[in-house]
Amino acid sequence: MLTLATTAPGEAGIEDLRRAEIFASVQGEGPSAGRMCAFVRLSRCNLACTWCDTAYTWRFDDSRPHRDDAVFDRKAEQVTLPEADVAAAIAALGCDRLVVTGGEPLLQGAALARMAAALPANVGIEVETNGTVRPHPAFAPFVAQYTVSPKLAHSGNDAALARDPAALAAWAADPRAVFKFVVATPGDVAEALALADAAAMPRARVWLMPEGTAPATLREREAWLKPLSETAGVHYSDRLHIHLYGDTRGT
Ligand code: SF4
């Protein structure tokens, strides 16, 4: 069984498969930006980024920090479904690329392997992960791309968990892994590049992306982050879906 986030939390009369956050949209970030993809958003996360824009996947009590005081009702926000049903709903979207996101999706690696085995063979799988959980050995062979997003100090997470050097080096050794650092201030760039170099991440596989859930914030940060990215020899990533749809679920 897989535990997913929902687009219609707690709405009476809507069956779980229709409430589950499975949708087709434009990938807005990283190397696949602009590509039409299927998305599945899994619930639960082992980190607690203060600026997380999907806190409804993990903030079920007020003991875990966040920038606002919103606490979500686990029962309303989660649906648990058979892997075959999730795979069928994804296949029905007709996309040849699937983005598995969260939350932290690799917490459910064994179930993801069963889901992946039930997908059509032409669907390439991209996994968005915070980089703290190793892929389940049964799931890894199905994955075409890992988009690893190590969380910097401004995320508020414990460094030993969020930025473990050995874990980052293991990802860097996998040619399927690309790296996306969320940046809020110019000072974050130096931290990101130091982490990238220490883990031997090739700069051609590194993206810097502004933190923000409003187009105006992204544009303001783009003005200094894009030149800094070019100077460092890494890629800049926008958040295209925010410009297209705003900060909304299911997009
Ligand atoms: S790792 Fe991702 S899902 Fe988890 S708290 Fe951070 S931003 Fe949110």
JSON list of C-alpha atoms in Angstrom, two decimals, residues 8-239:
[
{"chain": "A", "resi": 8, "resn": "ALA", "atom": "CA", "xyz": [-9.29, 17.41, -1.58]},
{"chain": "A", "resi": 9, "resn": "PRO", "atom": "CA", "xyz": [-8.51, 16.86, 2.11]},
{"chain": "A", "resi": 10, "resn": "GLY", "atom": "CA", "xyz": [-11.38, 15.40, 4.05]},
{"chain": "A", "resi": 11, "resn": "GLU", "atom": "CA", "xyz": [-14.05, 16.21, 1.48]},
{"chain": "A", "resi": 12, "resn": "ALA", "atom": "CA", "xyz": [-17.01, 13.96, 2.09]},
{"chain": "A", "resi": 13, "resn": "GLY", "atom": "CA", "xyz": [-18.36, 11.92, -0.79]},
{"chain": "A", "resi": 14, "resn": "ILE", "atom": "CA", "xyz": [-15.17, 11.84, -2.81]},
{"chain": "A", "resi": 15, "resn": "GLU", "atom": "CA", "xyz": [-13.58, 8.39, -3.08]},
{"chain": "A", "resi": 16, "resn": "ASP", "atom": "CA", "xyz": [-9.94, 8.06, -1.99]},
{"chain": "A", "resi": 17, "resn": "LEU", "atom": "CA", "xyz": [-8.50, 7.45, -5.47]},
{"chain": "A", "resi": 18, "resn": "ARG", "atom": "CA", "xyz": [-10.06, 10.71, -6.74]},
{"chain": "A", "resi": 19, "resn": "ARG", "atom": "CA", "xyz": [-8.79, 12.65, -3.71]},
{"chain": "A", "resi": 20, "resn": "ALA", "atom": "CA", "xyz": [-5.23, 11.32, -4.11]},
{"chain": "A", "resi": 21, "resn": "GLU", "atom": "CA", "xyz": [-2.66, 13.82, -5.43]},
{"chain": "A", "resi": 22, "resn": "ILE", "atom": "CA", "xyz": [-2.09, 12.17, -8.83]},
{"chain": "A", "resi": 23, "resn": "PHE", "atom": "CA", "xyz": [-2.15, 14.62, -11.71]},
{"chain": "A", "resi": 24, "resn": "ALA", "atom": "CA", "xyz": [-0.64, 15.70, -15.02]},
{"chain": "A", "resi": 25, "resn": "SER", "atom": "CA", "xyz": [1.16, 19.03, -15.19]},
{"chain": "A", "resi": 26, "resn": "VAL", "atom": "CA", "xyz": [4.24, 20.81, -16.45]},
{"chain": "A", "resi": 27, "resn": "GLN", "atom": "CA", "xyz": [7.39, 20.01, -14.49]},
{"chain": "A", "resi": 28, "resn": "GLY", "atom": "CA", "xyz": [8.41, 23.42, -13.20]},
{"chain": "A", "resi": 29, "resn": "GLU", "atom": "CA", "xyz": [11.88, 22.77, -11.81]},
{"chain": "A", "resi": 30, "resn": "GLY", "atom": "CA", "xyz": [15.30, 21.38, -12.67]},
{"chain": "A", "resi": 31, "resn": "PRO", "atom": "CA", "xyz": [16.49, 19.67, -15.84]},
{"chain": "A", "resi": 32, "resn": "SER", "atom": "CA", "xyz": [13.00, 18.47, -16.90]},
{"chain": "A", "resi": 33, "resn": "ALA", "atom": "CA", "xyz": [11.41, 21.94, -16.61]},
{"chain": "A", "resi": 34, "resn": "GLY", "atom": "CA", "xyz": [8.79, 22.51, -19.27]},
{"chain": "A", "resi": 35, "resn": "ARG", "atom": "CA", "xyz": [8.08, 18.82, -19.82]},
{"chain": "A", "resi": 36, "resn": "MET", "atom": "CA", "xyz": [4.52, 17.51, -19.41]},
{"chain": "A", "resi": 37, "resn": "CYS", "atom": "CA", "xyz": [4.62, 14.81, -16.73]},
{"chain": "A", "resi": 38, "resn": "ALA", "atom": "CA", "xyz": [2.43, 12.73, -14.51]},
{"chain": "A", "resi": 39, "resn": "PHE", "atom": "CA", "xyz": [2.96, 13.43, -10.81]},
{"chain": "A", "resi": 40, "resn": "VAL", "atom": "CA", "xyz": [2.27, 11.41, -7.69]},
{"chain": "A", "resi": 41, "resn": "ARG", "atom": "CA", "xyz": [2.76, 13.08, -4.32]},
{"chain": "A", "resi": 42, "resn": "LEU", "atom": "CA", "xyz": [3.43, 10.78, -1.39]},
{"chain": "A", "resi": 43, "resn": "SER", "atom": "CA", "xyz": [2.70, 11.76, 2.19]},
{"chain": "A", "resi": 44, "resn": "ARG", "atom": "CA", "xyz": [5.19, 11.86, 5.10]},
{"chain": "A", "resi": 45, "resn": "CYS", "atom": "CA", "xyz": [8.65, 13.43, 5.42]},
{"chain": "A", "resi": 46, "resn": "ASN", "atom": "CA", "xyz": [11.60, 12.82, 7.76]},
{"chain": "A", "resi": 47, "resn": "LEU", "atom": "CA", "xyz": [12.69, 16.49, 7.62]},
{"chain": "A", "resi": 48, "resn": "ALA", "atom": "CA", "xyz": [10.86, 19.68, 8.64]},
{"chain": "A", "resi": 49, "resn": "CYS", "atom": "CA", "xyz": [11.96, 22.60, 6.47]},
{"chain": "A", "resi": 50, "resn": "THR", "atom": "CA", "xyz": [10.71, 25.86, 7.95]},
{"chain": "A", "resi": 51, "resn": "TRP", "atom": "CA", "xyz": [9.71, 27.11, 4.47]},
{"chain": "A", "resi": 52, "resn": "CYS", "atom": "CA", "xyz": [8.26, 23.81, 3.19]},
{"chain": "A", "resi": 53, "resn": "ASP", "atom": "CA", "xyz": [5.48, 24.43, 0.65]},
{"chain": "A", "resi": 54, "resn": "THR", "atom": "CA", "xyz": [3.98, 20.96, 1.12]},
{"chain": "A", "resi": 55, "resn": "ALA", "atom": "CA", "xyz": [3.72, 20.88, 4.91]},
{"chain": "A", "resi": 56, "resn": "TYR", "atom": "CA", "xyz": [0.35, 19.15, 4.52]},
{"chain": "A", "resi": 57, "resn": "THR", "atom": "CA", "xyz": [2.36, 16.00, 3.79]},
{"chain": "A", "resi": 58, "resn": "TRP", "atom": "CA", "xyz": [4.00, 15.91, 7.23]},
{"chain": "A", "resi": 59, "resn": "ARG", "atom": "CA", "xyz": [2.98, 18.62, 9.72]},
{"chain": "A", "resi": 60, "resn": "PHE", "atom": "CA", "xyz": [0.37, 16.70, 11.69]},
{"chain": "A", "resi": 61, "resn": "ASP", "atom": "CA", "xyz": [1.24, 18.17, 15.10]},
{"chain": "A", "resi": 62, "resn": "ASP", "atom": "CA", "xyz": [2.78, 21.44, 16.27]},
{"chain": "A", "resi": 63, "resn": "SER", "atom": "CA", "xyz": [6.02, 19.92, 17.62]},
{"chain": "A", "resi": 64, "resn": "ARG", "atom": "CA", "xyz": [7.74, 20.21, 14.23]},
{"chain": "A", "resi": 65, "resn": "PRO", "atom": "CA", "xyz": [8.81, 23.73, 13.22]},
{"chain": "A", "resi": 66, "resn": "HIS", "atom": "CA", "xyz": [7.39, 25.63, 10.27]},
{"chain": "A", "resi": 67, "resn": "ARG", "atom": "CA", "xyz": [7.16, 29.28, 9.29]},
{"chain": "A", "resi": 68, "resn": "ASP", "atom": "CA", "xyz": [3.47, 29.43, 10.05]},
{"chain": "A", "resi": 69, "resn": "ASP", "atom": "CA", "xyz": [1.37, 27.69, 12.68]},
{"chain": "A", "resi": 70, "resn": "ALA", "atom": "CA", "xyz": [-0.77, 25.64, 10.31]},
{"chain": "A", "resi": 71, "resn": "VAL", "atom": "CA", "xyz": [-1.21, 22.08, 11.58]},
{"chain": "A", "resi": 72, "resn": "PHE", "atom": "CA", "xyz": [-2.88, 19.52, 9.36]},
{"chain": "A", "resi": 73, "resn": "ASP", "atom": "CA", "xyz": [-5.27, 16.67, 10.12]},
{"chain": "A", "resi": 74, "resn": "ARG", "atom": "CA", "xyz": [-3.51, 13.43, 9.20]},
{"chain": "A", "resi": 75, "resn": "LYS", "atom": "CA", "xyz": [-6.78, 11.58, 8.51]},
{"chain": "A", "resi": 76, "resn": "ALA", "atom": "CA", "xyz": [-7.97, 14.28, 6.14]},
{"chain": "A", "resi": 77, "resn": "GLU", "atom": "CA", "xyz": [-4.61, 14.74, 4.39]},
{"chain": "A", "resi": 78, "resn": "GLN", "atom": "CA", "xyz": [-3.63, 11.12, 3.71]},
{"chain": "A", "resi": 79, "resn": "VAL", "atom": "CA", "xyz": [-5.09, 8.37, 1.56]},
{"chain": "A", "resi": 80, "resn": "THR", "atom": "CA", "xyz": [-3.67, 4.84, 1.52]},
{"chain": "A", "resi": 81, "resn": "LEU", "atom": "CA", "xyz": [-4.17, 2.95, -1.71]},
{"chain": "A", "resi": 82, "resn": "PRO", "atom": "CA", "xyz": [-3.08, -0.32, -3.36]},
{"chain": "A", "resi": 83, "resn": "GLU", "atom": "CA", "xyz": [-0.01, 0.13, -5.57]},
{"chain": "A", "resi": 84, "resn": "ALA", "atom": "CA", "xyz": [-1.83, -1.29, -8.62]},
{"chain": "A", "resi": 85, "resn": "ASP", "atom": "CA", "xyz": [-4.60, 1.33, -8.28]},
{"chain": "A", "resi": 86, "resn": "VAL", "atom": "CA", "xyz": [-2.04, 4.14, -8.09]},
{"chain": "A", "resi": 87, "resn": "ALA", "atom": "CA", "xyz": [-0.22, 2.75, -11.14]},
{"chain": "A", "resi": 88, "resn": "ALA", "atom": "CA", "xyz": [-3.48, 2.53, -13.12]},
{"chain": "A", "resi": 89, "resn": "ALA", "atom": "CA", "xyz": [-4.38, 6.13, -12.28]},
{"chain": "A", "resi": 90, "resn": "ILE", "atom": "CA", "xyz": [-0.93, 7.29, -13.38]},
{"chain": "A", "resi": 91, "resn": "ALA", "atom": "CA", "xyz": [-1.09, 5.28, -16.62]},
{"chain": "A", "resi": 92, "resn": "ALA", "atom": "CA", "xyz": [-4.49, 6.80, -17.42]},
{"chain": "A", "resi": 93, "resn": "LEU", "atom": "CA", "xyz": [-2.85, 10.25, -17.61]},
{"chain": "A", "resi": 94, "resn": "GLY", "atom": "CA", "xyz": [-0.95, 9.11, -20.72]},
{"chain": "A", "resi": 95, "resn": "CYS", "atom": "CA", "xyz": [2.42, 10.71, -19.91]},
{"chain": "A", "resi": 96, "resn": "ASP", "atom": "CA", "xyz": [5.76, 9.04, -20.63]},
{"chain": "A", "resi": 97, "resn": "ARG", "atom": "CA", "xyz": [7.39, 10.68, -17.59]},
{"chain": "A", "resi": 98, "resn": "LEU", "atom": "CA", "xyz": [6.36, 10.23, -13.95]},
{"chain": "A", "resi": 99, "resn": "VAL", "atom": "CA", "xyz": [7.60, 12.52, -11.18]},
{"chain": "A", "resi": 100, "resn": "VAL", "atom": "CA", "xyz": [7.42, 10.85, -7.77]},
{"chain": "A", "resi": 101, "resn": "THR", "atom": "CA", "xyz": [7.45, 13.59, -5.18]},
{"chain": "A", "resi": 102, "resn": "GLY", "atom": "CA", "xyz": [6.40, 14.35, -1.62]},
{"chain": "A", "resi": 103, "resn": "GLY", "atom": "CA", "xyz": [7.06, 14.72, 1.25]},
{"chain": "A", "resi": 104, "resn": "GLU", "atom": "CA", "xyz": [9.98, 12.30, 1.10]},
{"chain": "A", "resi": 105, "resn": "PRO", "atom": "CA", "xyz": [8.91, 9.54, -1.29]},
{"chain": "A", "resi": 106, "resn": "LEU", "atom": "CA", "xyz": [11.85, 7.20, -0.65]},
{"chain": "A", "resi": 107, "resn": "LEU", "atom": "CA", "xyz": [10.42, 6.49, 2.82]},
{"chain": "A", "resi": 108, "resn": "GLN", "atom": "CA", "xyz": [8.02, 4.19, 0.89]},
{"chain": "A", "resi": 109, "resn": "GLY", "atom": "CA", "xyz": [10.59, 2.53, -1.36]},
{"chain": "A", "resi": 110, "resn": "ALA", "atom": "CA", "xyz": [9.29, -1.06, -1.22]},
{"chain": "A", "resi": 111, "resn": "ALA", "atom": "CA", "xyz": [5.76, 0.01, -2.13]},
{"chain": "A", "resi": 112, "resn": "LEU", "atom": "CA", "xyz": [7.13, 2.25, -4.88]},
{"chain": "A", "resi": 113, "resn": "ALA", "atom": "CA", "xyz": [8.86, -0.78, -6.39]},
{"chain": "A", "resi": 114, "resn": "ARG", "atom": "CA", "xyz": [5.53, -2.61, -6.57]},
{"chain": "A", "resi": 115, "resn": "MET", "atom": "CA", "xyz": [3.88, 0.45, -8.12]},
{"chain": "A", "resi": 116, "resn": "ALA", "atom": "CA", "xyz": [6.68, 0.87, -10.68]},
{"chain": "A", "resi": 117, "resn": "ALA", "atom": "CA", "xyz": [6.42, -2.77, -11.72]},
{"chain": "A", "resi": 118, "resn": "ALA", "atom": "CA", "xyz": [2.74, -2.18, -12.56]},
{"chain": "A", "resi": 119, "resn": "LEU", "atom": "CA", "xyz": [3.39, 0.89, -14.77]},
{"chain": "A", "resi": 120, "resn": "PRO", "atom": "CA", "xyz": [3.60, 0.76, -18.58]},
{"chain": "A", "resi": 121, "resn": "ALA", "atom": "CA", "xyz": [7.19, 0.10, -19.70]},
{"chain": "A", "resi": 122, "resn": "ASN", "atom": "CA", "xyz": [7.47, 3.44, -21.53]},
{"chain": "A", "resi": 123, "resn": "VAL", "atom": "CA", "xyz": [7.05, 5.54, -18.38]},
{"chain": "A", "resi": 124, "resn": "GLY", "atom": "CA", "xyz": [10.38, 6.96, -17.18]},
{"chain": "A", "resi": 125, "resn": "ILE", "atom": "CA", "xyz": [10.49, 7.66, -13.45]},
{"chain": "A", "resi": 126, "resn": "GLU", "atom": "CA", "xyz": [11.98, 10.78, -11.88]},
{"chain": "A", "resi": 127, "resn": "VAL", "atom": "CA", "xyz": [12.19, 10.87, -8.07]},
{"chain": "A", "resi": 128, "resn": "GLU", "atom": "CA", "xyz": [12.35, 14.11, -6.08]},
{"chain": "A", "resi": 129, "resn": "THR", "atom": "CA", "xyz": [14.11, 13.41, -2.78]},
{"chain": "A", "resi": 130, "resn": "ASN", "atom": "CA", "xyz": [15.74, 15.33, 0.06]},
{"chain": "A", "resi": 131, "resn": "GLY", "atom": "CA", "xyz": [18.70, 12.93, -0.20]},
{"chain": "A", "resi": 132, "resn": "THR", "atom": "CA", "xyz": [18.55, 11.51, 3.32]},
{"chain": "A", "resi": 133, "resn": "VAL", "atom": "CA", "xyz": [17.04, 8.11, 2.45]},
{"chain": "A", "resi": 134, "resn": "ARG", "atom": "CA", "xyz": [18.78, 5.55, 0.27]},
{"chain": "A", "resi": 135, "resn": "PRO", "atom": "CA", "xyz": [16.61, 4.09, -2.51]},
{"chain": "A", "resi": 136, "resn": "HIS", "atom": "CA", "xyz": [15.11, 0.67, -1.82]},
{"chain": "A", "resi": 137, "resn": "PRO", "atom": "CA", "xyz": [17.09, -1.93, -3.85]},
{"chain": "A", "resi": 138, "resn": "ALA", "atom": "CA", "xyz": [13.90, -3.19, -5.49]},
{"chain": "A", "resi": 139, "resn": "PHE", "atom": "CA", "xyz": [12.88, 0.32, -6.58]},
{"chain": "A", "resi": 140, "resn": "ALA", "atom": "CA", "xyz": [16.24, 1.69, -7.76]},
{"chain": "A", "resi": 141, "resn": "PRO", "atom": "CA", "xyz": [16.33, -0.23, -11.09]},
{"chain": "A", "resi": 142, "resn": "PHE", "atom": "CA", "xyz": [13.11, 1.50, -12.17]},
{"chain": "A", "resi": 143, "resn": "VAL", "atom": "CA", "xyz": [14.45, 5.05, -11.67]},
{"chain": "A", "resi": 144, "resn": "ALA", "atom": "CA", "xyz": [15.71, 7.13, -14.60]},
{"chain": "A", "resi": 145, "resn": "GLN", "atom": "CA", "xyz": [16.55, 10.27, -12.61]},
{"chain": "A", "resi": 146, "resn": "TYR", "atom": "CA", "xyz": [16.91, 11.28, -8.98]},
{"chain": "A", "resi": 147, "resn": "THR", "atom": "CA", "xyz": [16.48, 14.98, -8.30]},
{"chain": "A", "resi": 148, "resn": "VAL", "atom": "CA", "xyz": [18.26, 15.29, -4.98]},
{"chain": "A", "resi": 149, "resn": "SER", "atom": "CA", "xyz": [17.58, 18.45, -3.00]},
{"chain": "A", "resi": 150, "resn": "PRO", "atom": "CA", "xyz": [19.92, 18.68, 0.02]},
{"chain": "A", "resi": 151, "resn": "LYS", "atom": "CA", "xyz": [18.53, 21.13, 2.55]},
{"chain": "A", "resi": 152, "resn": "LEU", "atom": "CA", "xyz": [20.77, 24.04, 3.56]},
{"chain": "A", "resi": 153, "resn": "ALA", "atom": "CA", "xyz": [21.09, 25.56, 7.05]},
{"chain": "A", "resi": 154, "resn": "HIS", "atom": "CA", "xyz": [18.23, 28.03, 6.44]},
{"chain": "A", "resi": 155, "resn": "SER", "atom": "CA", "xyz": [15.83, 25.05, 6.23]},
{"chain": "A", "resi": 156, "resn": "GLY", "atom": "CA", "xyz": [16.15, 24.64, 10.01]},
{"chain": "A", "resi": 157, "resn": "ASN", "atom": "CA", "xyz": [16.93, 20.92, 9.86]},
{"chain": "A", "resi": 158, "resn": "ASP", "atom": "CA", "xyz": [19.55, 19.03, 11.85]},
{"chain": "A", "resi": 159, "resn": "ALA", "atom": "CA", "xyz": [22.79, 19.17, 9.82]},
{"chain": "A", "resi": 160, "resn": "ALA", "atom": "CA", "xyz": [23.82, 15.59, 10.56]},
{"chain": "A", "resi": 161, "resn": "LEU", "atom": "CA", "xyz": [20.62, 14.30, 8.98]},
{"chain": "A", "resi": 162, "resn": "ALA", "atom": "CA", "xyz": [19.99, 16.85, 6.24]},
{"chain": "A", "resi": 163, "resn": "ARG", "atom": "CA", "xyz": [23.57, 17.30, 5.00]},
{"chain": "A", "resi": 164, "resn": "ASP", "atom": "CA", "xyz": [25.36, 14.04, 5.78]},
{"chain": "A", "resi": 165, "resn": "PRO", "atom": "CA", "xyz": [28.58, 14.13, 3.69]},
{"chain": "A", "resi": 166, "resn": "ALA", "atom": "CA", "xyz": [28.69, 10.37, 3.10]},
{"chain": "A", "resi": 167, "resn": "ALA", "atom": "CA", "xyz": [25.09, 10.32, 1.91]},
{"chain": "A", "resi": 168, "resn": "LEU", "atom": "CA", "xyz": [25.68, 13.22, -0.49]},
{"chain": "A", "resi": 169, "resn": "ALA", "atom": "CA", "xyz": [28.84, 11.58, -1.85]},
{"chain": "A", "resi": 170, "resn": "ALA", "atom": "CA", "xyz": [26.89, 8.38, -2.52]},
{"chain": "A", "resi": 171, "resn": "TRP", "atom": "CA", "xyz": [24.33, 10.35, -4.54]},
{"chain": "A", "resi": 172, "resn": "ALA", "atom": "CA", "xyz": [27.09, 12.16, -6.44]},
{"chain": "A", "resi": 173, "resn": "ALA", "atom": "CA", "xyz": [28.54, 8.79, -7.48]},
{"chain": "A", "resi": 174, "resn": "ASP", "atom": "CA", "xyz": [25.24, 7.86, -9.18]},
{"chain": "A", "resi": 175, "resn": "PRO", "atom": "CA", "xyz": [25.11, 9.42, -12.68]},
{"chain": "A", "resi": 176, "resn": "ARG", "atom": "CA", "xyz": [21.30, 9.40, -12.50]},
{"chain": "A", "resi": 177, "resn": "ALA", "atom": "CA", "xyz": [21.37, 11.97, -9.69]},
{"chain": "A", "resi": 178, "resn": "VAL", "atom": "CA", "xyz": [21.05, 15.71, -10.30]},
{"chain": "A", "resi": 179, "resn": "PHE", "atom": "CA", "xyz": [21.13, 18.20, -7.43]},
{"chain": "A", "resi": 180, "resn": "LYS", "atom": "CA", "xyz": [18.79, 21.08, -6.73]},
{"chain": "A", "resi": 181, "resn": "PHE", "atom": "CA", "xyz": [19.61, 23.48, -3.91]},
{"chain": "A", "resi": 182, "resn": "VAL", "atom": "CA", "xyz": [16.86, 25.79, -2.63]},
{"chain": "A", "resi": 183, "resn": "VAL", "atom": "CA", "xyz": [18.39, 29.25, -2.06]},
{"chain": "A", "resi": 184, "resn": "ALA", "atom": "CA", "xyz": [16.87, 32.19, -0.16]},
{"chain": "A", "resi": 185, "resn": "THR", "atom": "CA", "xyz": [19.80, 34.61, 0.17]},
{"chain": "A", "resi": 186, "resn": "PRO", "atom": "CA", "xyz": [23.09, 35.19, -1.67]},
{"chain": "A", "resi": 187, "resn": "GLY", "atom": "CA", "xyz": [24.88, 33.72, 1.36]},
{"chain": "A", "resi": 188, "resn": "ASP", "atom": "CA", "xyz": [23.19, 30.37, 0.71]},
{"chain": "A", "resi": 189, "resn": "VAL", "atom": "CA", "xyz": [25.03, 30.04, -2.60]},
{"chain": "A", "resi": 190, "resn": "ALA", "atom": "CA", "xyz": [28.43, 29.64, -0.94]},
{"chain": "A", "resi": 191, "resn": "GLU", "atom": "CA", "xyz": [27.02, 26.96, 1.37]},
{"chain": "A", "resi": 192, "resn": "ALA", "atom": "CA", "xyz": [25.49, 25.07, -1.55]},
{"chain": "A", "resi": 193, "resn": "LEU", "atom": "CA", "xyz": [28.66, 25.16, -3.62]},
{"chain": "A", "resi": 194, "resn": "ALA", "atom": "CA", "xyz": [30.79, 24.05, -0.66]},
{"chain": "A", "resi": 195, "resn": "LEU", "atom": "CA", "xyz": [28.48, 21.06, -0.10]},
{"chain": "A", "resi": 196, "resn": "ALA", "atom": "CA", "xyz": [28.54, 20.26, -3.82]},
{"chain": "A", "resi": 197, "resn": "ASP", "atom": "CA", "xyz": [32.33, 20.36, -4.00]},
{"chain": "A", "resi": 198, "resn": "ALA", "atom": "CA", "xyz": [32.83, 18.36, -0.78]},
{"chain": "A", "resi": 199, "resn": "ALA", "atom": "CA", "xyz": [30.61, 15.59, -2.15]},
{"chain": "A", "resi": 200, "resn": "ALA", "atom": "CA", "xyz": [32.25, 15.72, -5.63]},
{"chain": "A", "resi": 201, "resn": "MET", "atom": "CA", "xyz": [29.01, 16.69, -7.37]},
{"chain": "A", "resi": 202, "resn": "PRO", "atom": "CA", "xyz": [29.87, 17.60, -10.98]},
{"chain": "A", "resi": 203, "resn": "ARG", "atom": "CA", "xyz": [28.73, 21.21, -11.46]},
{"chain": "A", "resi": 204, "resn": "ALA", "atom": "CA", "xyz": [26.98, 20.20, -14.70]},
{"chain": "A", "resi": 205, "resn": "ARG", "atom": "CA", "xyz": [24.58, 18.26, -12.48]},
{"chain": "A", "resi": 206, "resn": "VAL", "atom": "CA", "xyz": [23.89, 21.11, -10.02]},
{"chain": "A", "resi": 207, "resn": "TRP", "atom": "CA", "xyz": [20.91, 23.52, -10.11]},
{"chain": "A", "resi": 208, "resn": "LEU", "atom": "CA", "xyz": [20.31, 26.50, -7.83]},
{"chain": "A", "resi": 209, "resn": "MET", "atom": "CA", "xyz": [16.66, 27.46, -7.37]},
{"chain": "A", "resi": 210, "resn": "PRO", "atom": "CA", "xyz": [15.10, 30.37, -5.47]},
{"chain": "A", "resi": 211, "resn": "GLU", "atom": "CA", "xyz": [12.93, 29.60, -2.47]},
{"chain": "A", "resi": 212, "resn": "GLY", "atom": "CA", "xyz": [9.51, 31.19, -2.86]},
{"chain": "A", "resi": 213, "resn": "THR", "atom": "CA", "xyz": [5.84, 30.50, -3.47]},
{"chain": "A", "resi": 214, "resn": "ALA", "atom": "CA", "xyz": [4.96, 33.83, -5.11]},
{"chain": "A", "resi": 215, "resn": "PRO", "atom": "CA", "xyz": [6.03, 34.94, -8.62]},
{"chain": "A", "resi": 216, "resn": "ALA", "atom": "CA", "xyz": [7.26, 38.32, -7.31]},
{"chain": "A", "resi": 217, "resn": "THR", "atom": "CA", "xyz": [9.58, 36.62, -4.79]},
{"chain": "A", "resi": 218, "resn": "LEU", "atom": "CA", "xyz": [10.96, 34.31, -7.46]},
{"chain": "A", "resi": 219, "resn": "ARG", "atom": "CA", "xyz": [11.63, 37.19, -9.85]},
{"chain": "A", "resi": 220, "resn": "GLU", "atom": "CA", "xyz": [13.35, 39.27, -7.14]},
{"chain": "A", "resi": 221, "resn": "ARG", "atom": "CA", "xyz": [15.64, 36.36, -6.23]},
{"chain": "A", "resi": 222, "resn": "GLU", "atom": "CA", "xyz": [16.23, 35.41, -9.86]},
{"chain": "A", "resi": 223, "resn": "ALA", "atom": "CA", "xyz": [17.81, 38.84, -10.39]},
{"chain": "A", "resi": 224, "resn": "TRP", "atom": "CA", "xyz": [20.81, 37.93, -8.21]},
{"chain": "A", "resi": 225, "resn": "LEU", "atom": "CA", "xyz": [20.72, 34.12, -8.26]},
{"chain": "A", "resi": 226, "resn": "LYS", "atom": "CA", "xyz": [20.87, 33.67, -12.03]},
{"chain": "A", "resi": 227, "resn": "PRO", "atom": "CA", "xyz": [24.14, 35.64, -12.41]},
{"chain": "A", "resi": 228, "resn": "LEU", "atom": "CA", "xyz": [25.65, 33.91, -9.38]},
{"chain": "A", "resi": 229, "resn": "SER", "atom": "CA", "xyz": [24.73, 30.52, -10.91]},
{"chain": "A", "resi": 230, "resn": "GLU", "atom": "CA", "xyz": [26.35, 31.42, -14.22]},
{"chain": "A", "resi": 231, "resn": "THR", "atom": "CA", "xyz": [29.53, 32.59, -12.49]},
{"chain": "A", "resi": 232, "resn": "ALA", "atom": "CA", "xyz": [29.72, 29.34, -10.51]},
{"chain": "A", "resi": 233, "resn": "GLY", "atom": "CA", "xyz": [29.22, 27.17, -13.60]},
{"chain": "A", "resi": 234, "resn": "VAL", "atom": "CA", "xyz": [25.98, 25.62, -12.34]},
{"chain": "A", "resi": 235, "resn": "HIS", "atom": "CA", "xyz": [22.42, 25.78, -13.68]},
{"chain": "A", "resi": 236, "resn": "TYR", "atom": "CA", "xyz": [19.69, 28.14, -12.56]},
{"chain": "A", "resi": 237, "resn": "SER", "atom": "CA", "xyz": [16.19, 26.74, -12.05]},
{"chain": "A", "resi": 238, "resn": "ASP", "atom": "CA", "xyz": [12.99, 28.75, -12.02]},
{"chain": "A", "resi": 239, "resn": "ARG", "atom": "CA", "xyz": [9.72, 27.42, -10.52]}
]
